[in-house]
mmCIF file of C-alpha atoms in Angstrom:
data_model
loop_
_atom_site.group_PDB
_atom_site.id
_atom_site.type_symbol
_atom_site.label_atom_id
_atom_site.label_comp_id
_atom_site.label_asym_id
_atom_site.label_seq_id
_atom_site.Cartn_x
_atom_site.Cartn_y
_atom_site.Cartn_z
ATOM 1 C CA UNK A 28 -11.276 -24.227 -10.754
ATOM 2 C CA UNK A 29 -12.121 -20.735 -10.516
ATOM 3 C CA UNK A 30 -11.706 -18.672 -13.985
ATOM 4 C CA UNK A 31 -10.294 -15.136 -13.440
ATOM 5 C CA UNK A 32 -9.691 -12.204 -16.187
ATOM 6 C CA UNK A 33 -7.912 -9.010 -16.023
ATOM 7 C CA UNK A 34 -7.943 -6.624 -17.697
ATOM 8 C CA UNK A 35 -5.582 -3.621 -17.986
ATOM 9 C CA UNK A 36 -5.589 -1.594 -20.763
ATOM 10 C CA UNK A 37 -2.259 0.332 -20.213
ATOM 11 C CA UNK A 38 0.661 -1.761 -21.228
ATOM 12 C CA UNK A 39 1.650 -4.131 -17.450
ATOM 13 C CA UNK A 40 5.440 -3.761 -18.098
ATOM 14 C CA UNK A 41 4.669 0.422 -17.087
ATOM 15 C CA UNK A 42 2.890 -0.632 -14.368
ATOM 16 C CA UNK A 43 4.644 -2.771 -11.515
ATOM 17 C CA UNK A 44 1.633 -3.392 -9.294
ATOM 18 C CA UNK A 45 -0.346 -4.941 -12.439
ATOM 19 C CA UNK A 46 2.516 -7.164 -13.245
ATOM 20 C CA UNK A 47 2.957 -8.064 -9.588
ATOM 21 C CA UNK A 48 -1.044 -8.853 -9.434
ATOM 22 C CA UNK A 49 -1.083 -10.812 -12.211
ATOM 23 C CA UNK A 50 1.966 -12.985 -11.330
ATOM 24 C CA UNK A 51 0.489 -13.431 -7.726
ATOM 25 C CA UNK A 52 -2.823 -14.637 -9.361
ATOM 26 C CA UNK A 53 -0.922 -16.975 -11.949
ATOM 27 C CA UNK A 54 0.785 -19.154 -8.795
ATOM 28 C CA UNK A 55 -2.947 -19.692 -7.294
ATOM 29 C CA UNK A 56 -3.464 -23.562 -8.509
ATOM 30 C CA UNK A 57 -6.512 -23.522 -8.177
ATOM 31 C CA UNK A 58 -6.951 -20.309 -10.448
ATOM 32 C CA UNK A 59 -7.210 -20.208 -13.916
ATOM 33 C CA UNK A 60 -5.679 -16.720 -15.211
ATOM 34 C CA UNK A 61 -6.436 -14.729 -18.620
ATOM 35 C CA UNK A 62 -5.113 -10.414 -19.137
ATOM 36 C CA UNK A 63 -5.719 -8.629 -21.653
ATOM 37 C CA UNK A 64 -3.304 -5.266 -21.686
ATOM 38 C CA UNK A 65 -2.028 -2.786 -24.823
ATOM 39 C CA UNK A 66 1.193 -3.548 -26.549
ATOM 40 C CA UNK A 67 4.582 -1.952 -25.049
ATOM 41 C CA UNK A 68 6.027 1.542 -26.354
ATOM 42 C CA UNK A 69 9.286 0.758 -28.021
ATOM 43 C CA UNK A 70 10.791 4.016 -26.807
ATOM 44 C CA UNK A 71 9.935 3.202 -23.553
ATOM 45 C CA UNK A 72 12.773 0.319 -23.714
ATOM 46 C CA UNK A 73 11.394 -2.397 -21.420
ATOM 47 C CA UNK A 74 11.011 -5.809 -20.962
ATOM 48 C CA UNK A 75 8.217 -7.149 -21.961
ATOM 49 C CA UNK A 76 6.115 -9.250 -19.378
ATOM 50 C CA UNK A 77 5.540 -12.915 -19.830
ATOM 51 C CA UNK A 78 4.386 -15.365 -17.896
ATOM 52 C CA UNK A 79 4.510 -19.086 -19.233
ATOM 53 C CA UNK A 80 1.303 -20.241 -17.338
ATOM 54 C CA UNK A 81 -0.841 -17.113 -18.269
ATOM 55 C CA UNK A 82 -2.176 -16.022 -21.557
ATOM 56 C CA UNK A 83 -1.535 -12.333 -21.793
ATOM 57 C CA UNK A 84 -2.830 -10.989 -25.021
ATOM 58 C CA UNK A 85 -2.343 -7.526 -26.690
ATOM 59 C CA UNK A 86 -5.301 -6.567 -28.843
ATOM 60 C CA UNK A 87 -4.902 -3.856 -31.363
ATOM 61 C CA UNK A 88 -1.608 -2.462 -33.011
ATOM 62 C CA UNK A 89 0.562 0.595 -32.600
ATOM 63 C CA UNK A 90 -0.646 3.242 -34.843
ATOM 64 C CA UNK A 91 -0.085 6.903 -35.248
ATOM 65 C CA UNK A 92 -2.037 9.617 -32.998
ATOM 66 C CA UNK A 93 -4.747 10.851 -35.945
ATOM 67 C CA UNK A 94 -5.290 6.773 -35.917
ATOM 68 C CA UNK A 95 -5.384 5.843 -32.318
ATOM 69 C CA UNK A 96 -8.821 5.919 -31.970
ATOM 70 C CA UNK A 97 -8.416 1.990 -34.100
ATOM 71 C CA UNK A 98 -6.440 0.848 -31.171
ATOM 72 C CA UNK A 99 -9.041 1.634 -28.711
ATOM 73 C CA UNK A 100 -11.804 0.032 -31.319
ATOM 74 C CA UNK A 101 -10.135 -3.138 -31.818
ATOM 75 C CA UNK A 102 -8.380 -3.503 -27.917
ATOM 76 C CA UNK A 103 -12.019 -2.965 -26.508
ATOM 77 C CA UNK A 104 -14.101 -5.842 -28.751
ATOM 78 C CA UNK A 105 -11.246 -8.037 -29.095
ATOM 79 C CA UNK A 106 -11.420 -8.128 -25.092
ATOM 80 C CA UNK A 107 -15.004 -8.420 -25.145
ATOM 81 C CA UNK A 108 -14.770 -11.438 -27.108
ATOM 82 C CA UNK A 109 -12.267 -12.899 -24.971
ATOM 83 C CA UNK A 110 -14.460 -12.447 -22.406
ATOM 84 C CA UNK A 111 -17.497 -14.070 -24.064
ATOM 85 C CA UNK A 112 -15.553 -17.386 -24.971
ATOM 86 C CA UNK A 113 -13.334 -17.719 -21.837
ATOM 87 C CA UNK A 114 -16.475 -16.729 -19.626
ATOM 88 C CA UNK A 115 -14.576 -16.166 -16.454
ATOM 89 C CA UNK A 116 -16.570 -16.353 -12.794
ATOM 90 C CA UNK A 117 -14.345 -13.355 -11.823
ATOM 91 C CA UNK A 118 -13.490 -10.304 -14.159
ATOM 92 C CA UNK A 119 -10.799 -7.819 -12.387
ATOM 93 C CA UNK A 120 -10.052 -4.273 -14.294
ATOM 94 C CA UNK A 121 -7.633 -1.468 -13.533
ATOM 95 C CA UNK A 122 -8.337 2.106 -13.989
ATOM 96 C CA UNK A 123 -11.019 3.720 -15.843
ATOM 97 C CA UNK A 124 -9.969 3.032 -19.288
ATOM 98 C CA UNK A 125 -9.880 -0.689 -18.856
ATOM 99 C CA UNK A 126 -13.599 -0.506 -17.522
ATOM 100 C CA UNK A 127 -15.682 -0.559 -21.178
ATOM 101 C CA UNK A 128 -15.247 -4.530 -22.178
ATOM 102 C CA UNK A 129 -15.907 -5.641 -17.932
ATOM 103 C CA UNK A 130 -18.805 -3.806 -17.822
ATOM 104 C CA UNK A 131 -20.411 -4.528 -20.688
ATOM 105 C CA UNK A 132 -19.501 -8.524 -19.739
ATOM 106 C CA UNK A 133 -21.633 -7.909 -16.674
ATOM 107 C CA UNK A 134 -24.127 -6.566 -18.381
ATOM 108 C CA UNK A 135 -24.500 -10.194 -20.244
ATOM 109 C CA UNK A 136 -23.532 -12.204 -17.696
ATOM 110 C CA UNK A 137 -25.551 -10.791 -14.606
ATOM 111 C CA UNK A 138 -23.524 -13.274 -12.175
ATOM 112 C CA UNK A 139 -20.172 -12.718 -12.793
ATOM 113 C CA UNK A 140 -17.832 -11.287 -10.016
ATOM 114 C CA UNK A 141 -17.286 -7.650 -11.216
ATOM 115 C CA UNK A 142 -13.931 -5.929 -9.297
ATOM 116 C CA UNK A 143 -12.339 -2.522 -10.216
ATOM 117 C CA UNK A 144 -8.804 -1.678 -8.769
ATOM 118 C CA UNK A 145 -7.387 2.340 -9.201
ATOM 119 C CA UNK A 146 -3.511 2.935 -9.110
ATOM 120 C CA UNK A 147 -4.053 6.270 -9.017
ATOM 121 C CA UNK A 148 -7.164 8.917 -7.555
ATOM 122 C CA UNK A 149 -8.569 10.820 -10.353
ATOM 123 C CA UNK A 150 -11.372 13.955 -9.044
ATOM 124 C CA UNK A 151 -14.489 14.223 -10.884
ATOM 125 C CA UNK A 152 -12.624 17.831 -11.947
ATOM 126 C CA UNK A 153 -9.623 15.963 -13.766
ATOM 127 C CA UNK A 154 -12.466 13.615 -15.172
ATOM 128 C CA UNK A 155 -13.987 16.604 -16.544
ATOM 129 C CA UNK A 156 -10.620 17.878 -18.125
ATOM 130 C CA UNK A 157 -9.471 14.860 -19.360
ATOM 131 C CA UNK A 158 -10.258 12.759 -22.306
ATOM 132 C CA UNK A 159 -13.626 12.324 -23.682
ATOM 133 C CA UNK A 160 -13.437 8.489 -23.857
ATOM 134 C CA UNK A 161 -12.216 8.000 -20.034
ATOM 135 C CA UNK A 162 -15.405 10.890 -18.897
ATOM 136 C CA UNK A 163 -17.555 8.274 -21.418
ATOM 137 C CA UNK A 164 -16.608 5.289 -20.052
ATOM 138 C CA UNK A 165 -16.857 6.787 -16.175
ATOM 139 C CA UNK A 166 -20.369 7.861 -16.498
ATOM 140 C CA UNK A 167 -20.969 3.876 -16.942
ATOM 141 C CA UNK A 168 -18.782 2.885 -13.794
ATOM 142 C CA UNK A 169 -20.805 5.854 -11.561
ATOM 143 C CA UNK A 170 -24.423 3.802 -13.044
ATOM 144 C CA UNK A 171 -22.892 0.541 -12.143
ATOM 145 C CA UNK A 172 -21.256 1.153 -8.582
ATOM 146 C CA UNK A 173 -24.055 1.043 -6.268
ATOM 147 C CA UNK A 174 -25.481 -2.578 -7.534
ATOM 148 C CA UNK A 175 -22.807 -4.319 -9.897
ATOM 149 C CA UNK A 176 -20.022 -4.189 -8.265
ATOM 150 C CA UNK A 177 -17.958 -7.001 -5.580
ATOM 151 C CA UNK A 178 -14.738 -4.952 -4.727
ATOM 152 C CA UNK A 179 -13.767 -1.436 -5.638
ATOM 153 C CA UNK A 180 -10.358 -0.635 -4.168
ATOM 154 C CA UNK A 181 -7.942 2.636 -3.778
ATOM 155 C CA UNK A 182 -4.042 2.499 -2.928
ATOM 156 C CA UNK A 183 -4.867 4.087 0.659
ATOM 157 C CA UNK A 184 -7.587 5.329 3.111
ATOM 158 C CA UNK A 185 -7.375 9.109 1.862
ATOM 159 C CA UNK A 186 -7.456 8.234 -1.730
ATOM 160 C CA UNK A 187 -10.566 5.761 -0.788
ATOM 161 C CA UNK A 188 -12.526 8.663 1.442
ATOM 162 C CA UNK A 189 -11.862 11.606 -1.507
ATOM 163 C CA UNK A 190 -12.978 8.925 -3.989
ATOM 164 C CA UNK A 191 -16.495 7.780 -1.925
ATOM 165 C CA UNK A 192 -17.025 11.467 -1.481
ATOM 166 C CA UNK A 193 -16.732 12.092 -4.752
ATOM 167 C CA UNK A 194 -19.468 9.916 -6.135
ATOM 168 C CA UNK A 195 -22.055 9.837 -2.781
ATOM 169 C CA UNK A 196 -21.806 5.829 -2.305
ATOM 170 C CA UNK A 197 -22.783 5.691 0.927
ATOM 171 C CA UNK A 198 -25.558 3.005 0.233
ATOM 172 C CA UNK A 199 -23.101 0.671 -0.588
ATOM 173 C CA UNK A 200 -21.693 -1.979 2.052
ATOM 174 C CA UNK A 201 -18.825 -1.347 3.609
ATOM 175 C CA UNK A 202 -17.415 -4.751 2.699
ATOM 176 C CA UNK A 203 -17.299 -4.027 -1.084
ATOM 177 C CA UNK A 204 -14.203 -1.146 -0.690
ATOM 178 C CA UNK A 205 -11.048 -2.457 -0.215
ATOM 179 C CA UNK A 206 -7.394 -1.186 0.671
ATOM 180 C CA UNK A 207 -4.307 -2.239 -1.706
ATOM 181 C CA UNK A 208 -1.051 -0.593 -1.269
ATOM 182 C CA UNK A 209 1.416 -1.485 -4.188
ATOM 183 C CA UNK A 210 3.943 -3.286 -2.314
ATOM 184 C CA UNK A 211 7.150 -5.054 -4.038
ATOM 185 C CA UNK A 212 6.864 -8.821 -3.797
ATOM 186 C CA UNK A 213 8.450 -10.315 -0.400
ATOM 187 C CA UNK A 214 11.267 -11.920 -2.139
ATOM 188 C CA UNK A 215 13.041 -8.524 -2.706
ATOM 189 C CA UNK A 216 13.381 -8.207 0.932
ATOM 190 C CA UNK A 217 15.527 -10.825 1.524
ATOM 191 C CA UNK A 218 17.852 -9.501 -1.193
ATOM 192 C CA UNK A 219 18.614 -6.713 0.933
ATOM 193 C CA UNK A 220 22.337 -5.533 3.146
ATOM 194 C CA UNK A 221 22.549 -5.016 6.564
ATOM 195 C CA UNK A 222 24.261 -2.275 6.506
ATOM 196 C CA UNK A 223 25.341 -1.040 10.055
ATOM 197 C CA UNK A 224 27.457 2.378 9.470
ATOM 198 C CA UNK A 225 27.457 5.510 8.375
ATOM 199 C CA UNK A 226 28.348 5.959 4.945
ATOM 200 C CA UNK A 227 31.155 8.084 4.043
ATOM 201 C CA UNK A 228 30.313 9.064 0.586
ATOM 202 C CA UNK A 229 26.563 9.151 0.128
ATOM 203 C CA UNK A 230 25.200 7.360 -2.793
ATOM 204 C CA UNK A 231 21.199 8.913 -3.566
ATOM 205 C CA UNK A 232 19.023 7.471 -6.198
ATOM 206 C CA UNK A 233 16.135 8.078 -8.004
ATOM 207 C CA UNK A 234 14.017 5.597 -10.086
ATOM 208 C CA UNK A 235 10.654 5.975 -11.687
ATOM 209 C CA UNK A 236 8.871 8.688 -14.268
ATOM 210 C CA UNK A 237 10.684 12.184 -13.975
ATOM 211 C CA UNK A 238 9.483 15.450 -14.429
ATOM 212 C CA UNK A 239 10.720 18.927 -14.087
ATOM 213 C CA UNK A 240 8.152 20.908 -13.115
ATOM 214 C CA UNK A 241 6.170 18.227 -10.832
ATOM 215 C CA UNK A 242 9.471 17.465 -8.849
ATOM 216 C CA UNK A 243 11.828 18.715 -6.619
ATOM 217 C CA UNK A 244 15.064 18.024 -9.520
ATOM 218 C CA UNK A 245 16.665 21.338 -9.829
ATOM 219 C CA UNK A 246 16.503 21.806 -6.142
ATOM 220 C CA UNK A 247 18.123 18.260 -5.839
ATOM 221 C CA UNK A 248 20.899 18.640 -8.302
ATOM 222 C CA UNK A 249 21.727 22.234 -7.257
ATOM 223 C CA UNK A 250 22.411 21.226 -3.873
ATOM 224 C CA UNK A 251 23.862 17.714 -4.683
ATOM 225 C CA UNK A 252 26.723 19.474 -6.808
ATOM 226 C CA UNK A 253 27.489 22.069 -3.698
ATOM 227 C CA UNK A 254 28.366 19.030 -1.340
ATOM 228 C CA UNK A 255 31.311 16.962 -1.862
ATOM 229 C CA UNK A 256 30.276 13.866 -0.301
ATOM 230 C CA UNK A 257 27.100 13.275 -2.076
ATOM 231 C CA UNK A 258 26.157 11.329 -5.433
ATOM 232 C CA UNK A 259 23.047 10.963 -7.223
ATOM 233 C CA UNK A 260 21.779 8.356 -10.160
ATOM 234 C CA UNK A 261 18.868 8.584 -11.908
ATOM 235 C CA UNK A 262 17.045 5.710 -13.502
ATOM 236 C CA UNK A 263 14.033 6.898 -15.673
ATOM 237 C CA UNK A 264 12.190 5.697 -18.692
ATOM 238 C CA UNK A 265 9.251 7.718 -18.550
ATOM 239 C CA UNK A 266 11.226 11.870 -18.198
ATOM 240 C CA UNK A 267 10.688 14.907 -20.011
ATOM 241 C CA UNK A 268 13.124 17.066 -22.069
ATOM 242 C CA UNK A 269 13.253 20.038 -19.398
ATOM 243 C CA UNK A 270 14.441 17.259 -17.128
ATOM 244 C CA UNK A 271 16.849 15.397 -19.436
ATOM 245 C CA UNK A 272 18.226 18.849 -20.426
ATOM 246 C CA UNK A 273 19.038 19.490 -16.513
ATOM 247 C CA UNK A 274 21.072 16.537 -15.795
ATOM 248 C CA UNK A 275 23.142 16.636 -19.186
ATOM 249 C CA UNK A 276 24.241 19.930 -17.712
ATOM 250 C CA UNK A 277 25.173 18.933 -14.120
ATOM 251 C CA UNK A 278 28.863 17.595 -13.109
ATOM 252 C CA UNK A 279 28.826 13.708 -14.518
ATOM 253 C CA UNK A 280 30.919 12.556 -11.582
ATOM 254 C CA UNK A 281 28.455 13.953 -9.028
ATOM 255 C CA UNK A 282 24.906 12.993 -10.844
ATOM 256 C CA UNK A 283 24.443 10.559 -13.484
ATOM 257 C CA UNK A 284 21.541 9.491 -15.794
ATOM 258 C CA UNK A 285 21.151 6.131 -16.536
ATOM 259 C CA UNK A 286 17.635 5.783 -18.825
ATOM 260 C CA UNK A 287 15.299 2.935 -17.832
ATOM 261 C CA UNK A 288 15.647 -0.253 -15.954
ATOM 262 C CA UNK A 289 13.132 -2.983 -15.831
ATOM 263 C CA UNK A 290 11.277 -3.624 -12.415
ATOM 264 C CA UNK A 291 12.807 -7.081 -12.001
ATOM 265 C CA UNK A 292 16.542 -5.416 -12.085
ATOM 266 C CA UNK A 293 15.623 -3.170 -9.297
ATOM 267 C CA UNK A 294 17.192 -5.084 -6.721
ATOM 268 C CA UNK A 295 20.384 -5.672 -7.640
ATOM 269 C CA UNK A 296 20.246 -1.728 -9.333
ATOM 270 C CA UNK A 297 19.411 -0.540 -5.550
ATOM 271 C CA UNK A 298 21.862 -2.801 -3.444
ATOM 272 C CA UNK A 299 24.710 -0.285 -4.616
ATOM 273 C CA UNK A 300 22.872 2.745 -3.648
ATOM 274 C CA UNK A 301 22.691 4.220 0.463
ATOM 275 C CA UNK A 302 19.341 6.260 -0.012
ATOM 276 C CA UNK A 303 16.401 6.334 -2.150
ATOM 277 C CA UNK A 304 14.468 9.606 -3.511
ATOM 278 C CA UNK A 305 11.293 10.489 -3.812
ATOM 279 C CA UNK A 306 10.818 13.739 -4.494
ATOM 280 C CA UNK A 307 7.088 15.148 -5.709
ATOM 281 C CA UNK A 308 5.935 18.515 -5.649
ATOM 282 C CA UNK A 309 2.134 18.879 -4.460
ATOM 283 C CA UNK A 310 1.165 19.673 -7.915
ATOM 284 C CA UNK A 311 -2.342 17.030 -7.516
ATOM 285 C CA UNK A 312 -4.236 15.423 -4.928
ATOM 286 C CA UNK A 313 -3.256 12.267 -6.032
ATOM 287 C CA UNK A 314 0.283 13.248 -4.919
ATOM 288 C CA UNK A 315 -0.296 15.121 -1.481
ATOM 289 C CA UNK A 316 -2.581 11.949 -0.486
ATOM 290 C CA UNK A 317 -0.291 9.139 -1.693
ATOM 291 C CA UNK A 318 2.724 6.891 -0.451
ATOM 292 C CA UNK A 319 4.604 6.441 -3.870
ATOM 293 C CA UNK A 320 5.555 2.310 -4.913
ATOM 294 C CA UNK A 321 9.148 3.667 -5.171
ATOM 295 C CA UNK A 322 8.941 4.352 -1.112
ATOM 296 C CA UNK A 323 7.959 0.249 -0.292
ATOM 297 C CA UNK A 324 10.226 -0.752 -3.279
ATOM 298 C CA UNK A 325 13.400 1.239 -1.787
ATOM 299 C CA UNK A 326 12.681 0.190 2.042
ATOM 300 C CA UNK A 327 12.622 -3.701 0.666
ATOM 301 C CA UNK A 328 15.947 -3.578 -0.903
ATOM 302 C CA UNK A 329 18.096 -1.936 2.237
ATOM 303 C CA UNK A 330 17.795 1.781 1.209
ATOM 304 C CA UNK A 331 16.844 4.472 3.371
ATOM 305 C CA UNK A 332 14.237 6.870 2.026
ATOM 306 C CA UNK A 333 14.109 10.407 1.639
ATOM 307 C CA UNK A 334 10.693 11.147 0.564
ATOM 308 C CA UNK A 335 9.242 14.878 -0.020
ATOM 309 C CA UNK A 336 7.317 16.824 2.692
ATOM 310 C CA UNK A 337 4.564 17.623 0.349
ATOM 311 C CA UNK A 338 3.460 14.245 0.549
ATOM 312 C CA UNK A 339 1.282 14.040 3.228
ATOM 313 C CA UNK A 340 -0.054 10.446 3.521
ATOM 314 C CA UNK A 341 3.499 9.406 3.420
ATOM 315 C CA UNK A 342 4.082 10.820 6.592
ATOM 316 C CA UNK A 343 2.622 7.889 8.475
ATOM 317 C CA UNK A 344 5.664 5.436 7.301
ATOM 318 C CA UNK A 345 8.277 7.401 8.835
ATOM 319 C CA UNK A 346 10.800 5.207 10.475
ATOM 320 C CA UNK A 347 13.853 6.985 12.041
ATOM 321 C CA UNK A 348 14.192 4.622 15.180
ATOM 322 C CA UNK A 349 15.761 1.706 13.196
ATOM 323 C CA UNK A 350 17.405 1.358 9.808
ATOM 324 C CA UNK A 351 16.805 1.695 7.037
ATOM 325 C CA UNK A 352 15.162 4.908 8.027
ATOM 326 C CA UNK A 353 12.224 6.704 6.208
ATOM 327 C CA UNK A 354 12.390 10.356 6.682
ATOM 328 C CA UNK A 355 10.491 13.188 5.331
ATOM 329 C CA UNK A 356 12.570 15.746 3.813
ATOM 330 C CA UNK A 357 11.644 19.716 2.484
ATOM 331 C CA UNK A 358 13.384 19.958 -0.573
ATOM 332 C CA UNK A 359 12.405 23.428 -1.566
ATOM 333 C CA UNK A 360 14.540 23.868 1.635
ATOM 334 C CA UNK A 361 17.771 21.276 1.282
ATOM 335 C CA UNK A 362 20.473 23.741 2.263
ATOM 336 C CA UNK A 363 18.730 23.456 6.158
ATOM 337 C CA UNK A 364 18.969 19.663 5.742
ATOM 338 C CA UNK A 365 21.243 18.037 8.325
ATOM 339 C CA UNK A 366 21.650 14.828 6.101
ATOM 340 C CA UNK A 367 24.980 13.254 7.985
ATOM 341 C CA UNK A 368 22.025 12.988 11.085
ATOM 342 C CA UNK A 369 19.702 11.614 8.381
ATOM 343 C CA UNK A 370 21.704 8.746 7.147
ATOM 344 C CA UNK A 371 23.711 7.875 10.785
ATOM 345 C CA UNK A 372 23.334 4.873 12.494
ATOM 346 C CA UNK A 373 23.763 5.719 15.546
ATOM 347 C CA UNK A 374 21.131 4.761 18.206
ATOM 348 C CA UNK A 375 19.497 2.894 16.065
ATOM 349 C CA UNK A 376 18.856 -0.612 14.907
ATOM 350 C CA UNK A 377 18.321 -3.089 11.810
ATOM 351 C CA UNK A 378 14.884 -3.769 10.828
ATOM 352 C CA UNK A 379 13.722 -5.259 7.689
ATOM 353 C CA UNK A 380 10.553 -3.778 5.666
ATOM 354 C CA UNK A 381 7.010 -5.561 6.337
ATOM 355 C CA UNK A 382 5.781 -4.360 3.082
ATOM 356 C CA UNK A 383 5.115 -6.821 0.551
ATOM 357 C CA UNK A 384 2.203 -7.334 -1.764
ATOM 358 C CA UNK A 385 1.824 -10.897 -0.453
ATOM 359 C CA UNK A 386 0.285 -9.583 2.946
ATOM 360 C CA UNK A 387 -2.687 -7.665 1.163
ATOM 361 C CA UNK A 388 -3.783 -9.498 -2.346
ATOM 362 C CA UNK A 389 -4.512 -12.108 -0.124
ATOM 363 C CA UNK A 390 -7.819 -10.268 0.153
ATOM 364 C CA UNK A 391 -8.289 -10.783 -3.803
ATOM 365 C CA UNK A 392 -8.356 -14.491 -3.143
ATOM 366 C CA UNK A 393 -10.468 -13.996 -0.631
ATOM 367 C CA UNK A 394 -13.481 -12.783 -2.780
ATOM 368 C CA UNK A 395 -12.459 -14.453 -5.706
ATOM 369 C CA UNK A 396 -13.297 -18.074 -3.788
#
């Protein structure tokens, strides 16, 4: 039986693709599956993620900001240790911050199976900018990527080409990078309607982290409350005060706000909704070169999408010969928008998403055997 361990130091339940890795993993039989993440914010308001089968520990306790750096003390030799008494053949880490304990395990154990996953593309610039610990602990993962690594993998090809141009690794084989969109699990897409006509009375959502300034939401609600055959609901745990501040001044029968909902809801939240939003300005290059989770999670569940024209990697899902449609949509611009010809079904057919996370951490298994 082959022993895996993850690591991912931001708490899973904020991070759907971690929890949906780590549940694939724990149904592998022939797998044997330790994590080690951070404990949940309370004021984030979510259920917390458990799997009977897995041991998911939280080293370190919640303290205040003058006192964080204990957390990151006791989270990163508490995992260490784990790591030292478990001894897994495989050790799998997310992001940048959850890199100190893996490496310094394959620094002891020269034979172990080191593999690095990134939600998100982070320039050597926003390195530089950002927190001294993460700049620390990615001067050790530049030393150790030509020779110590098995799999390095991005969300996408542009993310993956910015990120090997970044750091010159040309001498490494090809085989090592690796392509893992974060796809909702296959299940969701048979909860979805087939839903043949034209709605009457358009019903928009929006679900995820919200921000004012980084998103398209005054342009959104502005335009929402000149039509009278348009609704909008916003589910966010993660939003700032400029945003929250917005919507508690916009008509309540025309655009709601709902807080947070937990990823495992977000079926049976979406099933009463027509079309999904995603709505980024191009305020990084992590945004312009990304498909957002929300775009894969909306298609699976019967929605079509609306997704920002900023966003230019997401322009190679656009589906507007079948339904649900994904369409890009300029929402500096939304007074232009002919949205009755967006959401019609006219001319066009049912077709159910092929996105789900099944179809690509298959290649995790592969390596890992």
């Amino acid at each position: 039986m082959k022993k895996v361990f993850v690591v991912h130091f931001q708490p899973l339940e904020a991070y759907p693709p971690g929890m949906n890795f780590v549940t694939f993993l724990s149904k592998q039989h022939d797998i044997k599956l330790r994590v080690s993440s951070s404990c949940l914010r309370s004021d984030l308001k979510l259920k917390p993620f458990k799997l009977d089968a897995v041991r998911i520990s939280r080293p370190g306790v919640k303290h205040k900001s003058y006192f964080r750096w204990v957390d990151y003390v006791v989270y990163y030799l508490s995992t260490l240790i784990q790591l030292l008494l478990f001894r897994p053949d495989t050790v799998i880490y997310f992001e940048t911050l959850s890199s100190w304990p893996a490496l310094w395990y394959k620094k002891i154990r020269r034979n172990v199976r080191l593999m690095v996953h990134y939600h998100e593309y982070v320039s050597p610039k926003q390195y530089e900018q950002g927190m001294k610990l993460s700049r620390f602990m990615h001067k050790m993962e530049i030393k150790m990527y030509p020779k110590g690594f098995s799999w390095i993998s991005q969300t996408n090809e542009e993310r993956m080409a910015m990120f090997r141009r970044d750091h010159h690794l040309e001498s490494i084989k090809e085989s090592v990078f690796k392509i893992i969109p974060n796809y909702p699990p296959q299940h969701w897409i048979t909860q979805n309607r087939n839903n043949s006509s034209s709605p009457s009375n358009i019903r928009l959502v929006f679900v995820g982290s919200l921000g004012y300034k980084n998103m398209y939401l005054q342009e959104l609600t502005d335009w929402i409350q000149s039509k009278n055959d348009i609704e909008l609901d916003v589910y966010a745990y993660n939003i700032d005060q400029e945003a929250v501040a917005l919507l508690n001044k916009c008509d309540i029968n025309k655009i709601r706000f709902h807080g947070g909902v937990d990823y495992d809801s977000l079926p049976e939240v979406l099933k009463k909704y027509d079309v999904g939003i995603v709505m980024y300005k191009p305020f990084s290059e992590n945004t312009i070169h990304a498909v957002s989770n929300k775009v894969f999670e909306y298609l699976a569940c019967g929605l079509d999408v609306w997704f920002s024209t900023d966003m230019s990697y997401s322009f190679r899902y656009i589906r507007d010969n079948v339904y649900p449609k994904v369409l890009p949509v300029d929402f500096s611009c939304l007074p232009a928008f002919d949205y009755k010809g967006a959401i019609s079904r006219k001319g066009v057919v049912y077709q159910p998403s092929k996105y789900y996370y099944e179809t690509v951490y298959i290649q995790f298994l592969e390596v890992i055997r």
